Amino acid sequence: MDLSTFGRDDINSSQLGEVHGPFMLEELVCQTQNMLTSKGIFMKSDPLKYAMPLLLLQMSVIIVTSRLIFRVLQPLKQGMISAQVLTGVVLGPSFLGHNVRYMNMFLPAGGKIIIQTLSNVGFVIHLFLLGLKIDGSIIRKAGSKAILIGTASYAFPFSLGNLTIMFISKTMGLPSDVVSCTSSAISLSSMTSFPVTTTVLAELNILNSELGRLATHCSMVCEICSWFVALAFNLYTRERTMTSLYAIFMIVGLLLVIYFVFRPIIVWLTQRKSKSMDKKDVVPFFPVLFLLSVASLSGEAMGVHAAFGAFWLGVSLPDGPPLGTELAAKLEMFASNLFLPCFIAISGLQTNFFEITESHEHHVVMIEIILLITYGCKFLGTAAASAYCKTQIGDALCLAFLMCCQGIIEVYTTIVWKDAQVVDTECFNLVIITILLVTGISRFLVVYLYDPSKRYKSKSKRTILNTRQHNLQLRLLLGLYNVENVPSMVNLLEATYPTRFNPISFFTLHLVELKGRAHAVLTPHHQMNKLDPNTAQSTHIVNAFQRFEQKYQGALMAQHFTAAAPYSSINNDVCTLALDKKATLIVIPFHKQYAIDGTVGQVNGPIRNINLNVLEAAPCSVAIFIDRGETEGRRSVLMTNTWHNVAMLFIGGKDDAEALALCMRMAEKPDLNVTMIHFRHKSALQDEDYSDMSEYNLICDFKSHAANKGKVHYVEEIVRDGVETTQVISSLGDSYDMVLVGRDHDLESSVLYGLTDWSECPELGVIGDMLTSPDFHFSVLVVHQQQGDSLAMDDSYKLPNVEHQKIGDTGMQPRFSAEEGFTTIDLGKH
């Protein structure tokens, strides 16, 4: 064999020419056999003439370019979909692809069909996942407000847009093909897709905000309106033949088979595997893929896109864990992150701004004006309906912008219409560029105009210090991530000493990361779906607190909630619930978990971000709880071994005063030893200077408690600098079960001199950060007082004076139980 000529046969490995297709002249590609993998450059074989190397190059270039464009667009708050479409525009004939040599090398006719096929497979799976994340029952939760706004958001642009076409067509004489293309584009511009809206909301971190929940319901209503209009139009334009009637019956039959055959099979297999001993693979992965293929193939056989069957199979299945979570984890990596960018980029590759025929070149501007008028009508219709429903003007404008956002569903529809010649190349180009323009501007303006934290900015002072000074009820919101957080939280509740004359209301919030579903959830525990695995864990948490509540019947009132949302925005649920329940203190776990030997066992970065966000915008005081219950060996929920010794480290400042106010309440508990360690500088002994008299009064009150009660102690430590302060704190050893400390102090204080240069966890303050060291084995509560000195006084939960209570009256305060629906506990039901 002559190796010098080996590989030359791949120079002209494919030939192409034009043939008559179903709609127009199309390219016919003749590919030489055995052109899958290259023989290698050392054999003088060009890898880009072969299918596999060319496919890998195309995918790599598309993914890398889309990431770079996304990074450039990030300051403008643009989504990945926009970056991927722009990638196709840049790589396609509108820019780089205008060079014929580059186009023949990067996207030859033979290589185009391969990447299109593979990317369509990825899109089908991605659409299945989008359907899987949709909870069909959400439409029942949409109130009259969402129904009105969602309907107006579709009806206004669809009707006024078509009226605009009719007017312009009669006055300017638009060609019939231009009218047909523009009418299709108007119906596309009028719709708002539920999966697209929830994706945009999640990317903007407002999915679980008040606006996000309203937009979620409105988009579902708007999409249903577009389905009905599309169905009515399809029935009206179809030929009145038996074949058309059979096609409709077959599509309805496919939907029935999906819901009544495929869905029960998958659910039964999932339940069967979940009961088995092997918990590694709960989801029947391969049966799901098989039924997905059957549903997609059936859709293609009936004349609709394969994604139709895949999407409705996903909608029919239960969202959330275990099915939605596990399938999303296994399929999203290659379907959504690898193949989907190629599918979206192909829409940009098909755009060609240089390809404007003479028949349309005078109508392109007019088509674009009609599209912009349609989007304007959609914006005005949504805003007007929102204002009619008494939505604040700022929120109404932001909701209107959100309803104008479009994405993967609209891009897919445009591609399908172009392939079917519903829209021509010019109209396709205009629709794609208008989607990019309108969605990009809308996203940016929503970020600029909408502040989700304004919903829970309190106008009232809600602090522990204020509660103590004005005899108000203490109301706690406890955030929990799992059952392991429960025992120490229960110990904290018991240490606050709830009594019949000084009761405590507390609210537990189980925080769950949103996986396998599209919409966020904030719901009372008793309204949760019993088939949801998160319900089982929430039930364990609730049962533990109810057993503790029974111990303090009449002194504790509780309500239990669960929030499922992205960790990037779940702080909205924490703050919203705190505002609605008028909480005095939010207690959230620290992001580090400690092992039984005292070392750091696990670090959770997203939880740290949650804590930072809550600290920044909470409507009340906040405490970060560093739980070392494992190292203490005190994990019993039944309180057989609880806290006995609590210390308060006092340096000075509002946060220390807030922590001391809580410590004063703990000092009332008869069997709890409470010690206040007051750090003072030598220079302060002669000149007592308190910037706030409430701080001075608290210290005096505590000294009075220490003088009258044997289990309350006041210790004064005289230090010169931060080194001596550290030595005193280090000497605490294992003497205490829990230590309270304020977060912020006067950084110019001599007591902290030398300690403020470096901090690993600034959210805990100087002393709190020091107490995270593995050298300490007690739990720590770092308290931060609500910001704002000019806030109004809120006495809506003022307690009755003790002298007005009847002796022997052991019943629960009726105003607390009736007002908020606190229920009597019956452990026999659990």
CSV table of C-alpha atoms in Angstrom, one decimal, residues 161-393:
chain,number,residue,atom,x,y,z
A,161,GLY,CA,-52.0,42.9,16.6
A,162,ASN,CA,-54.2,41.3,14.1
A,163,LEU,CA,-56.3,44.4,13.8
A,164,THR,CA,-53.2,46.3,13.0
A,165,ILE,CA,-52.4,43.9,10.2
A,166,MET,CA,-55.8,44.2,8.8
A,167,PHE,CA,-55.6,48.0,8.9
A,168,ILE,CA,-52.2,48.2,7.3
A,169,SER,CA,-53.0,45.6,4.7
A,170,LYS,CA,-56.0,47.6,3.5
A,171,THR,CA,-54.3,50.9,3.6
A,172,MET,CA,-50.9,49.9,2.2
A,173,GLY,CA,-51.7,46.7,0.4
A,174,LEU,CA,-49.4,44.1,2.0
A,175,PRO,CA,-48.9,40.9,0.0
A,176,SER,CA,-50.8,37.9,1.2
A,177,ASP,CA,-47.6,35.9,2.1
A,178,VAL,CA,-46.4,38.9,4.2
A,179,VAL,CA,-49.8,39.0,6.0
A,180,SER,CA,-49.7,35.3,6.6
A,181,CYS,CA,-46.2,35.3,8.1
A,182,THR,CA,-46.9,38.4,10.2
A,183,SER,CA,-50.1,36.8,11.6
A,184,SER,CA,-48.2,33.8,12.7
A,185,ALA,CA,-45.5,36.0,14.3
A,186,ILE,CA,-48.2,37.9,16.2
A,187,SER,CA,-49.7,34.7,17.7
A,188,LEU,CA,-46.1,33.8,18.8
A,189,SER,CA,-45.4,37.2,20.3
A,190,SER,CA,-48.7,37.1,22.2
A,191,MET,CA,-47.9,33.9,24.1
A,192,THR,CA,-46.0,33.6,27.4
A,193,SER,CA,-44.7,30.2,28.2
A,194,PHE,CA,-44.9,28.9,31.8
A,195,PRO,CA,-41.5,27.0,31.7
A,196,VAL,CA,-39.8,30.1,30.2
A,197,THR,CA,-41.3,32.4,32.8
A,198,THR,CA,-40.2,30.2,35.8
A,199,THR,CA,-36.8,29.9,34.3
A,200,VAL,CA,-36.4,33.7,34.0
A,201,LEU,CA,-37.7,34.1,37.6
A,202,ALA,CA,-35.2,31.6,38.9
A,203,GLU,CA,-32.4,33.3,37.0
A,204,LEU,CA,-33.4,36.7,38.5
A,205,ASN,CA,-33.7,35.1,42.0
A,206,ILE,CA,-37.4,36.2,42.4
A,207,LEU,CA,-39.1,32.9,41.8
A,208,ASN,CA,-40.5,32.8,45.3
A,209,SER,CA,-41.1,36.5,45.7
A,210,GLU,CA,-44.6,37.9,45.7
A,211,LEU,CA,-44.2,39.1,42.1
A,212,GLY,CA,-42.7,35.8,41.1
A,213,ARG,CA,-45.6,33.8,42.3
A,214,LEU,CA,-48.1,36.0,40.6
A,215,ALA,CA,-46.1,35.9,37.3
A,216,THR,CA,-46.0,32.1,37.6
A,217,HIS,CA,-49.8,31.8,37.8
A,218,CYS,CA,-50.3,34.5,35.1
A,219,SER,CA,-48.0,32.7,32.6
A,220,MET,CA,-49.8,29.4,33.1
A,221,VAL,CA,-53.2,31.1,32.3
A,222,CYS,CA,-51.7,32.9,29.3
A,223,GLU,CA,-50.2,29.7,27.9
A,224,ILE,CA,-53.5,27.9,28.3
A,225,CYS,CA,-55.2,30.7,26.3
A,226,SER,CA,-52.6,30.3,23.5
A,227,TRP,CA,-53.3,26.5,23.5
A,228,PHE,CA,-57.1,27.1,23.1
A,229,VAL,CA,-56.6,29.6,20.3
A,230,ALA,CA,-54.1,27.4,18.5
A,231,LEU,CA,-56.5,24.4,18.7
A,232,ALA,CA,-59.4,26.5,17.5
A,233,PHE,CA,-57.4,27.8,14.6
A,234,ASN,CA,-56.1,24.4,13.7
A,235,LEU,CA,-59.6,23.0,13.6
A,236,TYR,CA,-60.9,25.9,11.6
A,237,THR,CA,-58.1,25.6,8.9
A,238,ARG,CA,-58.0,21.8,8.6
A,239,GLU,CA,-59.6,20.2,5.7
A,240,ARG,CA,-63.0,18.7,6.6
A,241,THR,CA,-62.1,15.1,5.8
A,242,MET,CA,-62.1,11.9,7.7
A,243,THR,CA,-58.3,11.8,7.6
A,244,SER,CA,-58.1,15.1,9.5
A,245,LEU,CA,-60.7,13.8,12.0
A,246,TYR,CA,-58.7,10.6,12.5
A,247,ALA,CA,-55.5,12.7,13.1
A,248,ILE,CA,-57.2,14.7,15.9
A,249,PHE,CA,-58.6,11.5,17.5
A,250,MET,CA,-55.1,9.9,17.4
A,251,ILE,CA,-53.5,12.9,19.1
A,252,VAL,CA,-56.2,12.8,21.8
A,253,GLY,CA,-55.7,9.1,22.1
A,254,LEU,CA,-51.9,9.6,22.6
A,255,LEU,CA,-52.6,12.0,25.4
A,256,LEU,CA,-55.0,9.5,27.1
A,257,VAL,CA,-52.4,6.7,26.7
A,258,ILE,CA,-49.7,8.9,28.3
A,259,TYR,CA,-51.9,9.7,31.3
A,260,PHE,CA,-53.7,6.4,31.9
A,261,VAL,CA,-51.0,3.9,30.8
A,262,PHE,CA,-47.5,5.4,30.8
A,263,ARG,CA,-48.0,7.4,34.0
A,264,PRO,CA,-49.3,4.6,36.2
A,265,ILE,CA,-46.5,2.3,35.0
A,266,ILE,CA,-43.8,4.8,35.9
A,267,VAL,CA,-45.4,5.7,39.2
A,268,TRP,CA,-45.8,2.0,40.1
A,269,LEU,CA,-42.2,1.1,39.2
A,270,THR,CA,-41.0,4.1,41.3
A,271,GLN,CA,-43.0,3.1,44.3
A,272,ARG,CA,-41.8,-0.5,43.9
A,273,LYS,CA,-38.1,0.5,43.8
A,274,SER,CA,-38.5,2.9,46.7
A,275,LYS,CA,-39.7,0.0,48.9
A,276,SER,CA,-36.7,-2.2,48.0
A,277,MET,CA,-33.6,-2.5,50.1
A,278,ASP,CA,-31.4,-0.8,47.4
A,279,LYS,CA,-31.9,2.9,47.9
A,280,LYS,CA,-29.2,3.9,45.4
A,281,ASP,CA,-31.4,4.0,42.4
A,282,VAL,CA,-35.1,4.8,43.3
A,283,VAL,CA,-36.1,5.9,39.8
A,284,PRO,CA,-36.8,3.4,37.0
A,285,PHE,CA,-34.4,5.2,34.7
A,286,PHE,CA,-34.4,2.9,31.7
A,287,PRO,CA,-38.1,2.2,31.6
A,288,VAL,CA,-38.7,6.0,31.7
A,289,LEU,CA,-36.3,6.5,28.7
A,290,PHE,CA,-38.1,3.7,26.8
A,291,LEU,CA,-41.6,5.2,27.4
A,292,LEU,CA,-40.2,8.6,26.5
A,293,SER,CA,-38.9,7.2,23.2
A,294,VAL,CA,-42.3,5.6,22.5
A,295,ALA,CA,-44.2,8.8,23.3
A,296,SER,CA,-41.9,10.9,21.1
A,297,LEU,CA,-42.0,8.4,18.2
A,298,SER,CA,-45.8,8.3,18.5
A,299,GLY,CA,-45.9,12.1,18.2
A,300,GLU,CA,-43.8,12.1,15.1
A,301,ALA,CA,-46.0,9.4,13.6
A,302,MET,CA,-49.1,11.5,14.1
A,303,GLY,CA,-47.6,14.5,12.4
A,304,VAL,CA,-46.6,16.6,15.4
A,305,HIS,CA,-43.1,17.1,16.7
A,306,ALA,CA,-41.5,14.4,18.9
A,307,ALA,CA,-41.2,17.0,21.6
A,308,PHE,CA,-45.0,17.1,21.9
A,309,GLY,CA,-45.2,13.5,23.3
A,310,ALA,CA,-42.1,14.1,25.5
A,311,PHE,CA,-43.5,17.3,27.0
A,312,TRP,CA,-46.9,15.8,27.9
A,313,LEU,CA,-45.3,12.7,29.3
A,314,GLY,CA,-43.3,15.0,31.6
A,315,VAL,CA,-46.4,17.0,32.6
A,316,SER,CA,-48.3,13.7,33.4
A,317,LEU,CA,-45.6,12.6,35.9
A,318,PRO,CA,-45.5,13.9,39.5
A,319,ASP,CA,-43.0,16.8,39.9
A,320,GLY,CA,-40.5,17.1,42.7
A,321,PRO,CA,-38.7,14.2,44.5
A,322,PRO,CA,-38.0,11.4,44.0
A,323,LEU,CA,-39.0,11.1,40.3
A,324,GLY,CA,-38.5,14.7,39.2
A,325,THR,CA,-35.3,15.3,41.2
A,326,GLU,CA,-33.6,12.1,40.2
A,327,LEU,CA,-34.5,12.3,36.5
A,328,ALA,CA,-33.4,16.0,36.4
A,329,ALA,CA,-30.1,15.1,38.0
A,330,LYS,CA,-29.4,12.3,35.5
A,331,LEU,CA,-30.6,14.0,32.3
A,332,GLU,CA,-29.9,17.7,32.7
A,333,MET,CA,-26.2,17.3,32.4
A,334,PHE,CA,-26.0,16.1,28.9
A,335,ALA,CA,-29.4,17.1,27.6
A,336,SER,CA,-29.7,20.7,28.9
A,337,ASN,CA,-26.0,21.6,29.2
A,338,LEU,CA,-24.5,19.8,26.2
A,339,PHE,CA,-27.1,19.3,23.4
A,340,LEU,CA,-29.6,22.1,24.1
A,341,PRO,CA,-27.0,24.9,23.5
A,342,CYS,CA,-26.5,23.4,20.0
A,343,PHE,CA,-30.3,23.3,19.4
A,344,ILE,CA,-30.7,27.0,20.3
A,345,ALA,CA,-27.6,28.0,18.5
A,346,ILE,CA,-29.0,26.4,15.3
A,347,SER,CA,-31.8,29.0,15.4
A,348,GLY,CA,-29.1,31.7,15.2
A,349,LEU,CA,-27.2,29.7,12.5
A,350,GLN,CA,-30.4,29.8,10.4
A,351,THR,CA,-30.6,33.6,10.6
A,352,ASN,CA,-29.2,35.4,7.6
A,353,PHE,CA,-29.6,39.2,7.6
A,354,PHE,CA,-28.1,39.4,4.1
A,355,GLU,CA,-30.9,37.3,2.7
A,356,ILE,CA,-33.7,39.7,2.0
A,357,THR,CA,-35.6,39.2,-1.2
A,358,GLU,CA,-36.7,42.0,-3.4
A,359,SER,CA,-40.4,41.2,-2.8
A,360,HIS,CA,-39.9,41.8,1.0
A,361,GLU,CA,-37.3,44.4,1.3
A,362,HIS,CA,-39.9,47.2,1.4
A,363,HIS,CA,-42.0,45.4,4.1
A,364,VAL,CA,-39.3,44.3,6.6
A,365,VAL,CA,-39.6,47.6,8.5
A,366,MET,CA,-43.4,47.3,8.5
A,367,ILE,CA,-43.3,43.8,9.8
A,368,GLU,CA,-40.9,44.8,12.6
A,369,ILE,CA,-43.2,47.8,13.6
A,370,ILE,CA,-46.2,45.4,13.8
A,371,LEU,CA,-44.2,43.0,16.0
A,372,LEU,CA,-43.2,45.9,18.3
A,373,ILE,CA,-46.8,47.1,18.4
A,374,THR,CA,-47.8,43.6,19.5
A,375,TYR,CA,-45.3,43.5,22.3
A,376,GLY,CA,-46.4,47.0,23.3
A,377,CYS,CA,-50.0,45.9,23.5
A,378,LYS,CA,-49.0,42.9,25.5
A,379,PHE,CA,-47.1,45.2,28.0
A,380,LEU,CA,-50.0,47.7,28.2
A,381,GLY,CA,-52.7,44.9,28.5
A,382,THR,CA,-50.8,43.2,31.3
A,383,ALA,CA,-50.1,46.5,33.2
A,384,ALA,CA,-53.7,47.7,32.8
A,385,ALA,CA,-55.1,44.5,34.1
A,386,SER,CA,-52.7,44.5,37.0
A,387,ALA,CA,-53.6,48.1,37.9
A,388,TYR,CA,-57.3,47.1,37.7
A,389,CYS,CA,-56.6,44.4,40.2
A,390,LYS,CA,-55.1,47.0,42.5
A,391,THR,CA,-51.5,45.9,42.1
A,392,GLN,CA,-48.9,48.5,42.9
A,393,ILE,CA,-47.8,50.5,39.9
